[in-house]
Structure formats: structure tokens, C-alpha cells
PDB file of C-alpha atoms in Angstrom:
ATOM      1  CA  MET D   1       0.000   0.000   0.000  1.00  0.00           C
ATOM      2  CA  PRO D   2       1.658   3.281  -1.119  1.00  0.00           C
ATOM      3  CA  LEU D   3       2.589   5.729   1.647  1.00  0.00           C
ATOM      4  CA  TYR D   4       3.012   9.492   1.555  1.00  0.00           C
ATOM      5  CA  SER D   5       3.882  12.196   4.073  1.00  0.00           C
ATOM      6  CA  ASP D   6       2.487  15.698   4.500  1.00  0.00           C
ATOM      7  CA  GLU D   7       1.827  18.342   7.124  1.00  0.00           C
ATOM      8  CA  ALA D   8      -1.756  19.284   7.905  1.00  0.00           C
ATOM      9  CA  VAL D   9      -4.281  21.053  10.105  1.00  0.00           C
ATOM     10  CA  VAL D  10      -7.096  18.900  11.477  1.00  0.00           C
ATOM     11  CA  LEU D  11     -10.383  20.513  10.384  1.00  0.00           C
ATOM     12  CA  ARG D  12     -12.944  18.150  11.889  1.00  0.00           C
ATOM     13  CA  THR D  13     -13.530  14.574  12.967  1.00  0.00           C
ATOM     14  CA  HIS D  14     -16.422  12.169  13.258  1.00  0.00           C
ATOM     15  CA  LYS D  15     -16.834   8.694  14.682  1.00  0.00           C
ATOM     16  CA  LEU D  16     -16.492   5.542  12.636  1.00  0.00           C
ATOM     17  CA  ALA D  17     -17.347   2.104  14.001  1.00  0.00           C
ATOM     18  CA  GLU D  18     -16.485   1.471  17.658  1.00  0.00           C
ATOM     19  CA  ALA D  19     -13.011   2.969  17.986  1.00  0.00           C
ATOM     20  CA  ASP D  20     -12.093   4.751  14.743  1.00  0.00           C
ATOM     21  CA  ARG D  21     -12.556   8.270  13.436  1.00  0.00           C
ATOM     22  CA  ILE D  22     -12.667   9.860  10.014  1.00  0.00           C
ATOM     23  CA  ILE D  23     -10.360  12.881  10.089  1.00  0.00           C
ATOM     24  CA  THR D  24     -10.813  15.759   7.642  1.00  0.00           C
ATOM     25  CA  LEU D  25      -7.485  17.499   7.042  1.00  0.00           C
ATOM     26  CA  LEU D  26      -6.221  20.510   5.141  1.00  0.00           C
ATOM     27  CA  THR D  27      -2.772  19.407   4.009  1.00  0.00           C
ATOM     28  CA  ARG D  28      -0.001  21.509   2.548  1.00  0.00           C
ATOM     29  CA  GLU D  29       0.631  19.455  -0.597  1.00  0.00           C
ATOM     30  CA  HIS D  30      -2.586  17.467  -1.125  1.00  0.00           C
ATOM     31  CA  GLY D  31      -5.357  19.936  -0.243  1.00  0.00           C
ATOM     32  CA  VAL D  32      -8.323  18.537   1.685  1.00  0.00           C
ATOM     33  CA  VAL D  33      -7.884  14.868   2.572  1.00  0.00           C
ATOM     34  CA  ARG D  34     -10.266  12.590   4.459  1.00  0.00           C
ATOM     35  CA  ALA D  35      -8.547   9.736   6.245  1.00  0.00           C
ATOM     36  CA  VAL D  36      -9.315   7.007   8.780  1.00  0.00           C
ATOM     37  CA  ALA D  37      -7.512   6.975  12.121  1.00  0.00           C
ATOM     38  CA  ARG D  38      -7.779   3.396  13.388  1.00  0.00           C
ATOM     39  CA  GLY D  39      -8.365   2.918  17.110  1.00  0.00           C
ATOM     40  CA  VAL D  40      -7.955   6.617  17.865  1.00  0.00           C
ATOM     41  CA  ARG D  41     -10.875   6.628  20.308  1.00  0.00           C
ATOM     42  CA  ARG D  42      -9.260   4.018  22.551  1.00  0.00           C
ATOM     43  CA  THR D  43      -7.425   5.347  25.603  1.00  0.00           C
ATOM     44  CA  SER D  44      -4.399   3.318  24.522  1.00  0.00           C
ATOM     45  CA  SER D  45      -4.233   4.958  21.076  1.00  0.00           C
ATOM     46  CA  ARG D  46      -0.738   6.068  20.115  1.00  0.00           C
ATOM     47  CA  PHE D  47      -2.230   9.107  18.375  1.00  0.00           C
ATOM     48  CA  GLY D  48      -3.676  10.541  21.594  1.00  0.00           C
ATOM     49  CA  SER D  49      -4.807  14.139  21.114  1.00  0.00           C
ATOM     50  CA  ARG D  50      -2.748  14.665  17.965  1.00  0.00           C
ATOM     51  CA  LEU D  51      -5.745  14.252  15.668  1.00  0.00           C
ATOM     52  CA  GLU D  52      -8.116  16.749  17.264  1.00  0.00           C
ATOM     53  CA  PRO D  53      -9.445  19.884  15.479  1.00  0.00           C
ATOM     54  CA  PHE D  54      -7.032  22.865  15.289  1.00  0.00           C
ATOM     55  CA  THR D  55      -3.939  20.662  15.718  1.00  0.00           C
ATOM     56  CA  HIS D  56      -1.036  21.211  13.308  1.00  0.00           C
ATOM     57  CA  VAL D  57       0.537  17.834  12.573  1.00  0.00           C
ATOM     58  CA  ASP D  58       3.076  15.931  10.514  1.00  0.00           C
ATOM     59  CA  LEU D  59       1.457  12.831   9.037  1.00  0.00           C
ATOM     60  CA  GLN D  60       2.211   9.666   7.197  1.00  0.00           C
ATOM     61  CA  LEU D  61      -0.754   8.194   5.355  1.00  0.00           C
ATOM     62  CA  ALA D  62      -1.436   5.043   3.405  1.00  0.00           C
ATOM     63  CA  VAL D  63      -3.349   5.491   0.165  1.00  0.00           C
ATOM     64  CA  GLY D  64      -6.736   3.769   0.195  1.00  0.00           C
ATOM     65  CA  ARG D  65      -9.458   3.098  -2.362  1.00  0.00           C
ATOM     66  CA  ASN D  66     -11.947   5.532  -0.811  1.00  0.00           C
ATOM     67  CA  LEU D  67     -10.275   6.883   2.311  1.00  0.00           C
ATOM     68  CA  ASP D  68      -6.594   7.024   3.182  1.00  0.00           C
ATOM     69  CA  THR D  69      -5.384   5.708   6.545  1.00  0.00           C
ATOM     70  CA  VAL D  70      -3.277   7.628   9.054  1.00  0.00           C
ATOM     71  CA  THR D  71      -0.243   5.499   9.953  1.00  0.00           C
ATOM     72  CA  GLN D  72       1.831   8.080  11.836  1.00  0.00           C
ATOM     73  CA  ALA D  73       1.065  11.463  13.426  1.00  0.00           C
ATOM     74  CA  GLU D  74       3.397  13.894  15.201  1.00  0.00           C
ATOM     75  CA  THR D  75       2.321  17.253  16.607  1.00  0.00           C
ATOM     76  CA  ARG D  76       3.949  20.333  15.108  1.00  0.00           C
ATOM     77  CA  SER D  77       1.867  22.946  16.979  1.00  0.00           C
ATOM     78  CA  PRO D  78      -0.782  22.067  19.609  1.00  0.00           C
ATOM     79  CA  PHE D  79      -3.016  25.034  18.774  1.00  0.00           C
ATOM     80  CA  GLY D  80      -6.079  23.245  20.097  1.00  0.00           C
ATOM     81  CA  SER D  81      -4.997  23.247  23.745  1.00  0.00           C
ATOM     82  CA  VAL D  82      -4.899  27.059  23.865  1.00  0.00           C
ATOM     83  CA  ILE D  83      -7.854  27.682  21.563  1.00  0.00           C
ATOM     84  CA  SER D  84     -10.207  25.265  23.344  1.00  0.00           C
ATOM     85  CA  ALA D  85      -9.563  26.927  26.707  1.00  0.00           C
ATOM     86  CA  ASP D  86     -11.107  30.246  25.630  1.00  0.00           C
ATOM     87  CA  TYR D  87     -14.646  30.609  24.244  1.00  0.00           C
ATOM     88  CA  ASP D  88     -13.912  33.599  21.994  1.00  0.00           C
ATOM     89  CA  ARG D  89     -10.854  31.975  20.477  1.00  0.00           C
ATOM     90  CA  TYR D  90     -12.651  28.646  20.086  1.00  0.00           C
ATOM     91  CA  THR D  91     -15.680  30.050  18.266  1.00  0.00           C
ATOM     92  CA  ALA D  92     -13.581  32.301  16.009  1.00  0.00           C
ATOM     93  CA  ALA D  93     -11.144  29.498  15.156  1.00  0.00           C
ATOM     94  CA  SER D  94     -14.070  27.146  14.438  1.00  0.00           C
ATOM     95  CA  VAL D  95     -15.279  29.568  11.776  1.00  0.00           C
ATOM     96  CA  MET D  96     -11.776  29.564  10.298  1.00  0.00           C
ATOM     97  CA  LEU D  97     -11.694  25.773   9.997  1.00  0.00           C
ATOM     98  CA  GLU D  98     -15.128  25.643   8.401  1.00  0.00           C
ATOM     99  CA  THR D  99     -14.235  28.422   5.947  1.00  0.00           C
ATOM    100  CA  ALA D 100     -11.001  26.725   4.924  1.00  0.00           C
ATOM    101  CA  GLU D 101     -12.820  23.482   4.165  1.00  0.00           C
ATOM    102  CA  ARG D 102     -15.498  25.284   2.159  1.00  0.00           C
ATOM    103  CA  LEU D 103     -13.031  27.314   0.092  1.00  0.00           C
ATOM    104  CA  VAL D 104     -10.900  24.274  -0.766  1.00  0.00           C
ATOM    105  CA  SER D 105     -13.910  22.356  -2.001  1.00  0.00           C
ATOM    106  CA  GLU D 106     -12.231  19.713  -4.176  1.00  0.00           C
ATOM    107  CA  GLU D 107     -10.435  16.969  -2.300  1.00  0.00           C
ATOM    108  CA  ARG D 108      -6.765  16.403  -3.125  1.00  0.00           C
ATOM    109  CA  GLN D 109      -6.431  19.709  -4.989  1.00  0.00           C
ATOM    110  CA  PRO D 110      -3.375  21.491  -3.517  1.00  0.00           C
ATOM    111  CA  SER D 111      -4.052  24.942  -2.079  1.00  0.00           C
ATOM    112  CA  VAL D 112      -0.813  25.966  -0.417  1.00  0.00           C
ATOM    113  CA  GLN D 113      -1.824  29.606   0.087  1.00  0.00           C
ATOM    114  CA  GLN D 114      -5.020  28.669   1.906  1.00  0.00           C
ATOM    115  CA  TYR D 115      -3.092  26.206   4.037  1.00  0.00           C
ATOM    116  CA  LEU D 116      -0.446  28.771   4.998  1.00  0.00           C
ATOM    117  CA  LEU D 117      -3.132  31.360   5.764  1.00  0.00           C
ATOM    118  CA  LEU D 118      -4.886  28.953   8.108  1.00  0.00           C
ATOM    119  CA  VAL D 119      -1.706  27.973   9.944  1.00  0.00           C
ATOM    120  CA  GLY D 120      -0.730  31.630  10.311  1.00  0.00           C
ATOM    121  CA  ALA D 121      -4.181  32.603  11.577  1.00  0.00           C
ATOM    122  CA  LEU D 122      -4.241  29.778  14.133  1.00  0.00           C
ATOM    123  CA  ARG D 123      -0.783  30.841  15.314  1.00  0.00           C
ATOM    124  CA  ALA D 124      -1.991  34.445  15.679  1.00  0.00           C
ATOM    125  CA  MET D 125      -5.102  33.260  17.506  1.00  0.00           C
ATOM    126  CA  THR D 126      -3.041  31.390  20.095  1.00  0.00           C
ATOM    127  CA  ALA D 127      -0.490  34.202  20.492  1.00  0.00           C
ATOM    128  CA  GLY D 128      -3.200  36.496  21.865  1.00  0.00           C
ATOM    129  CA  GLU D 129      -1.662  39.704  20.507  1.00  0.00           C
ATOM    130  CA  HIS D 130      -4.880  40.717  18.733  1.00  0.00           C
ATOM    131  CA  ARG D 131      -8.599  40.304  19.424  1.00  0.00           C
ATOM    132  CA  PRO D 132      -9.931  36.915  18.260  1.00  0.00           C
ATOM    133  CA  GLY D 133     -12.659  38.518  16.156  1.00  0.00           C
ATOM    134  CA  ASP D 134     -10.129  40.710  14.361  1.00  0.00           C
ATOM    135  CA  VAL D 135      -7.875  37.731  13.616  1.00  0.00           C
ATOM    136  CA  LEU D 136     -10.907  35.928  12.212  1.00  0.00           C
ATOM    137  CA  ASP D 137     -12.044  38.824  10.021  1.00  0.00           C
ATOM    138  CA  SER D 138      -8.538  39.265   8.650  1.00  0.00           C
ATOM    139  CA  PHE D 139      -8.380  35.554   7.839  1.00  0.00           C
ATOM    140  CA  LEU D 140     -11.792  35.586   6.151  1.00  0.00           C
ATOM    141  CA  LEU D 141     -10.962  38.555   3.915  1.00  0.00           C
ATOM    142  CA  ARG D 142      -7.570  37.130   2.984  1.00  0.00           C
ATOM    143  CA  SER D 143      -8.949  33.658   2.302  1.00  0.00           C
ATOM    144  CA  LEU D 144     -11.640  35.051   0.035  1.00  0.00           C
ATOM    145  CA  SER D 145      -9.007  37.131  -1.727  1.00  0.00           C
ATOM    146  CA  VAL D 146      -6.851  34.048  -2.376  1.00  0.00           C
ATOM    147  CA  ALA D 147      -9.962  32.285  -3.702  1.00  0.00           C
ATOM    148  CA  GLY D 148     -10.544  35.154  -6.151  1.00  0.00           C
ATOM    149  CA  TYR D 149     -13.245  37.013  -4.217  1.00  0.00           C
ATOM    150  CA  ALA D 150     -11.328  40.007  -2.877  1.00  0.00           C
ATOM    151  CA  PRO D 151     -13.746  42.846  -2.015  1.00  0.00           C
ATOM    152  CA  SER D 152     -13.239  46.252  -3.564  1.00  0.00           C
ATOM    153  CA  LEU D 153     -12.849  48.635  -0.628  1.00  0.00           C
ATOM    154  CA  SER D 154     -11.704  51.878  -2.280  1.00  0.00           C
ATOM    155  CA  ALA D 155     -12.573  51.847  -5.990  1.00  0.00           C
ATOM    156  CA  CYS D 156     -16.133  51.192  -7.141  1.00  0.00           C
ATOM    157  CA  ALA D 157     -16.594  47.446  -7.648  1.00  0.00           C
ATOM    158  CA  SER D 158     -18.736  48.114 -10.728  1.00  0.00           C
ATOM    159  CA  CYS D 159     -17.162  50.961 -12.708  1.00  0.00           C
ATOM    160  CA  GLY D 160     -13.760  51.263 -11.041  1.00  0.00           C
ATOM    161  CA  LEU D 161     -14.122  54.917 -10.028  1.00  0.00           C
ATOM    162  CA  GLU D 162     -11.693  55.679  -7.232  1.00  0.00           C
ATOM    163  CA  GLY D 163     -13.314  56.416  -3.885  1.00  0.00           C
ATOM    164  CA  PRO D 164     -13.755  56.436  -1.052  1.00  0.00           C
ATOM    165  CA  HIS D 165     -17.409  55.496  -1.526  1.00  0.00           C
ATOM    166  CA  ARG D 166     -20.111  55.124   1.096  1.00  0.00           C
ATOM    167  CA  ALA D 167     -22.140  52.210  -0.301  1.00  0.00           C
ATOM    168  CA  PHE D 168     -21.227  48.541   0.111  1.00  0.00           C
ATOM    169  CA  SER D 169     -22.872  45.490  -1.455  1.00  0.00           C
ATOM    170  CA  PRO D 170     -21.593  41.914  -1.003  1.00  0.00           C
ATOM    171  CA  ALA D 171     -23.437  40.825  -4.152  1.00  0.00           C
ATOM    172  CA  ALA D 172     -21.809  43.603  -6.204  1.00  0.00           C
ATOM    173  CA  GLY D 173     -18.325  42.890  -4.920  1.00  0.00           C
ATOM    174  CA  GLY D 174     -17.775  45.649  -2.383  1.00  0.00           C
ATOM    175  CA  SER D 175     -17.852  49.443  -2.436  1.00  0.00           C
ATOM    176  CA  LEU D 176     -20.054  51.235  -4.945  1.00  0.00           C
ATOM    177  CA  CYS D 177     -20.198  54.819  -6.167  1.00  0.00           C
ATOM    178  CA  THR D 178     -23.443  56.793  -6.115  1.00  0.00           C
ATOM    179  CA  VAL D 179     -24.117  56.005  -9.800  1.00  0.00           C
ATOM    180  CA  CYS D 180     -23.568  52.235  -9.447  1.00  0.00           C
ATOM    181  CA  ARG D 181     -25.178  51.846  -6.028  1.00  0.00           C
ATOM    182  CA  VAL D 182     -27.726  48.994  -5.978  1.00  0.00           C
ATOM    183  CA  PRO D 183     -30.862  48.699  -3.835  1.00  0.00           C
ATOM    184  CA  GLY D 184     -30.171  47.189  -0.443  1.00  0.00           C
ATOM    185  CA  SER D 185     -26.599  48.463  -0.236  1.00  0.00           C
ATOM    186  CA  ALA D 186     -25.203  49.140   3.233  1.00  0.00           C
ATOM    187  CA  ASN D 187     -23.936  52.592   4.185  1.00  0.00           C
ATOM    188  CA  PRO D 188     -20.846  51.929   6.307  1.00  0.00           C
ATOM    189  CA  ALA D 189     -18.801  54.673   7.905  1.00  0.00           C
ATOM    190  CA  GLY D 190     -15.597  55.622   6.141  1.00  0.00           C
ATOM    191  CA  GLU D 191     -13.652  54.368   9.160  1.00  0.00           C
ATOM    192  CA  THR D 192     -15.294  50.962   8.761  1.00  0.00           C
ATOM    193  CA  LEU D 193     -14.062  50.569   5.188  1.00  0.00           C
ATOM    194  CA  THR D 194     -10.608  51.746   6.276  1.00  0.00           C
ATOM    195  CA  LEU D 195     -10.651  49.072   8.963  1.00  0.00           C
ATOM    196  CA  MET D 196     -11.664  46.397   6.452  1.00  0.00           C
ATOM    197  CA  GLY D 197      -8.778  47.452   4.217  1.00  0.00           C
ATOM    198  CA  ALA D 198      -6.394  47.174   7.170  1.00  0.00           C
ATOM    199  CA  LEU D 199      -7.733  43.706   8.012  1.00  0.00           C
ATOM    200  CA  LEU D 200      -7.197  42.583   4.432  1.00  0.00           C
ATOM    201  CA  ALA D 201      -3.676  44.022   4.283  1.00  0.00           C
ATOM    202  CA  GLY D 202      -2.659  42.967   7.805  1.00  0.00           C
ATOM    203  CA  HIS D 203      -2.072  46.510   9.055  1.00  0.00           C
ATOM    204  CA  TRP D 204      -2.498  45.662  12.729  1.00  0.00           C
ATOM    205  CA  ASP D 205      -1.484  49.130  13.941  1.00  0.00           C
ATOM    206  CA  VAL D 206      -4.746  50.371  12.403  1.00  0.00           C
ATOM    207  CA  VAL D 207      -6.847  47.366  13.420  1.00  0.00           C
ATOM    208  CA  ASP D 208      -5.833  47.307  17.073  1.00  0.00           C
ATOM    209  CA  VAL D 209      -6.910  50.921  17.723  1.00  0.00           C
ATOM    210  CA  ALA D 210     -10.227  50.761  15.821  1.00  0.00           C
ATOM    211  CA  GLU D 211     -13.337  51.801  17.730  1.00  0.00           C
ATOM    212  CA  GLN D 212     -15.834  49.157  18.799  1.00  0.00           C
ATOM    213  CA  ARG D 213     -18.648  50.567  16.638  1.00  0.00           C
ATOM    214  CA  HIS D 214     -16.511  50.369  13.504  1.00  0.00           C
ATOM    215  CA  ARG D 215     -15.304  46.880  14.377  1.00  0.00           C
ATOM    216  CA  LYS D 216     -18.900  45.734  14.889  1.00  0.00           C
ATOM    217  CA  GLU D 217     -20.007  47.244  11.580  1.00  0.00           C
ATOM    218  CA  SER D 218     -17.006  45.730   9.801  1.00  0.00           C
ATOM    219  CA  ARG D 219     -17.757  42.309  11.309  1.00  0.00           C
ATOM    220  CA  GLY D 220     -21.285  42.409   9.951  1.00  0.00           C
ATOM    221  CA  LEU D 221     -20.097  43.346   6.459  1.00  0.00           C
ATOM    222  CA  VAL D 222     -17.418  40.645   6.452  1.00  0.00           C
ATOM    223  CA  ALA D 223     -19.950  38.021   7.584  1.00  0.00           C
ATOM    224  CA  ALA D 224     -22.394  39.093   4.863  1.00  0.00           C
ATOM    225  CA  TYR D 225     -19.639  39.054   2.242  1.00  0.00           C
ATOM    226  CA  VAL D 226     -18.479  35.570   3.246  1.00  0.00           C
ATOM    227  CA  SER D 227     -22.020  34.184   3.308  1.00  0.00           C
ATOM    228  CA  TRP D 228     -22.746  35.568  -0.152  1.00  0.00           C
ATOM    229  CA  HIS D 229     -19.645  34.109  -1.790  1.00  0.00           C
ATOM    230  CA  LEU D 230     -19.925  30.749  -0.062  1.00  0.00           C
ATOM    231  CA  GLU D 231     -23.580  30.642  -1.199  1.00  0.00           C
ATOM    232  CA  ARG D 232     -24.798  29.611   2.230  1.00  0.00           C
ATOM    233  CA  GLY D 233     -24.018  30.683   5.754  1.00  0.00           C
ATOM    234  CA  LEU D 234     -21.362  29.136   7.952  1.00  0.00           C
ATOM    235  CA  ARG D 235     -22.792  26.921  10.700  1.00  0.00           C
ATOM    236  CA  SER D 236     -20.287  28.175  13.259  1.00  0.00           C
ATOM    237  CA  LEU D 237     -20.697  31.909  12.542  1.00  0.00           C
ATOM    238  CA  PRO D 238     -23.789  32.564  14.744  1.00  0.00           C
ATOM    239  CA  HIS D 239     -21.882  31.401  17.841  1.00  0.00           C
ATOM    240  CA  LEU D 240     -19.398  34.276  17.739  1.00  0.00           C
ATOM    241  CA  SER D 241     -19.426  36.771  20.571  1.00  0.00           C
ATOM    242  CA  GLU D 242     -19.089  40.532  20.078  1.00  0.00           C
ATOM    243  CA  THR D 243     -15.307  40.599  20.566  1.00  0.00           C
TER     244      THR D 243
END
């Protein structure tokens, strides 16, 4: 049975038979992979907590007909232990895992940029240098950008006229000028769009000093933008707190 090695982030797990689990992974070289971890639910399992969501691992897998099998697992970064101990981090990081799986929709299609974004965001989430909600919003905007859905935050998404503009429509692709504005567009504050630009670019000096009202407005726009481009809402998104 052919073997291969890769590094991965565990996205989710579910039970299989009496002692096994199916592990959904975002790997560096092979994209999303679903694999069986034999006996992982037994207390004597050699894998222990290495195959729990949020964990960054080195793996060896055996190629299978339908599902591969995990044969070795070593922890690179135990993100889960820190993330699971804090509700705000846990809920925000859960949205990140779900988003990553949705954006890399085809199994075994490499998506190195999405993988590196997720690892970096989980590392930032555990470091605690920025608010969990801000780390999440930055990840969401960057992930959508990598997937080809970057929002227009300065120029008009329709005609390209340079802004700033005061209308925003997820369906239209972002900011809109007065001529191109569509019914139902939001009217965010200029500071909110500046904040969204900083989140997308990773300008944390701007993000960290943003006012609560602009962060809340930005969070709503980011959530609406993500939901529109993923075609349905994220299951984990409603559990976020106002952080």
C-alpha cells in the first residue's frame, strides 16, 4: 500500500465504528484529505490528542481506495490546547476551519496559500496579541481574496471609479459609487471601510486601535460578504461573541 507524508491542520472529525474516526485534514501538498484513524478513540491509542481539530501535525498516510489511513502522526503545533480553553478563540477558530474546508472544495487539490493562511491565523489566535474577532475577520478577507473574491474597498466594484465610496454590497463585490449603487446596499462609515482594508492588508497598527462601533459594523459586512460568496451561511458563525 503506497505511503506518503504531509503536514496538515485537522479541520474536523467524526466517529467511525467502535473505535475509529474519520479525520478531515487541510494538508499543505494534497489539499483537503479525508482519512481514517484506526483505534484513535481508545485510551491506549498512540495518536492521543494529535488528531483533534485545530492541531497542526506531521502525518504519514497510506493510500486507500476511498479513504486514506493515518499510519503516523506527530504534533507540530498544539493550537487546540490554547484555543479550546477560551470561548472567543474557540468560536472564532471554528469559523476559520469551516471556511477553509469550504473554500478548498475539491479533495486532493493542492491549495498551499489557503493552508499557509490557516496555519498563520491559528498561530496568531493562540499568540493572543490581537482580538480573536479581528484575527478571524482578517483571515476571512484574505482567504476570500486568495480564492478570487477580494472585495473592492476603495474603488467602485462596478465601474472602477476611485473612492472612497459610502455604499457597500456583497453581491456587487464591495464598495459602490453613487451612480452604481444597488438597492439594499449598506452605508458603512468611512472608518469601517478603512478598517476592512487594514484587516485585508494585515495593518495591525490600524486594526488594534479601531473603535468598537466600527469593528462591529465591519464584522457584519465581512460576515455578509463571506455568506454571499460561499452561497450559504457558515454553521459556526452565529456562535461568535461581540469581541
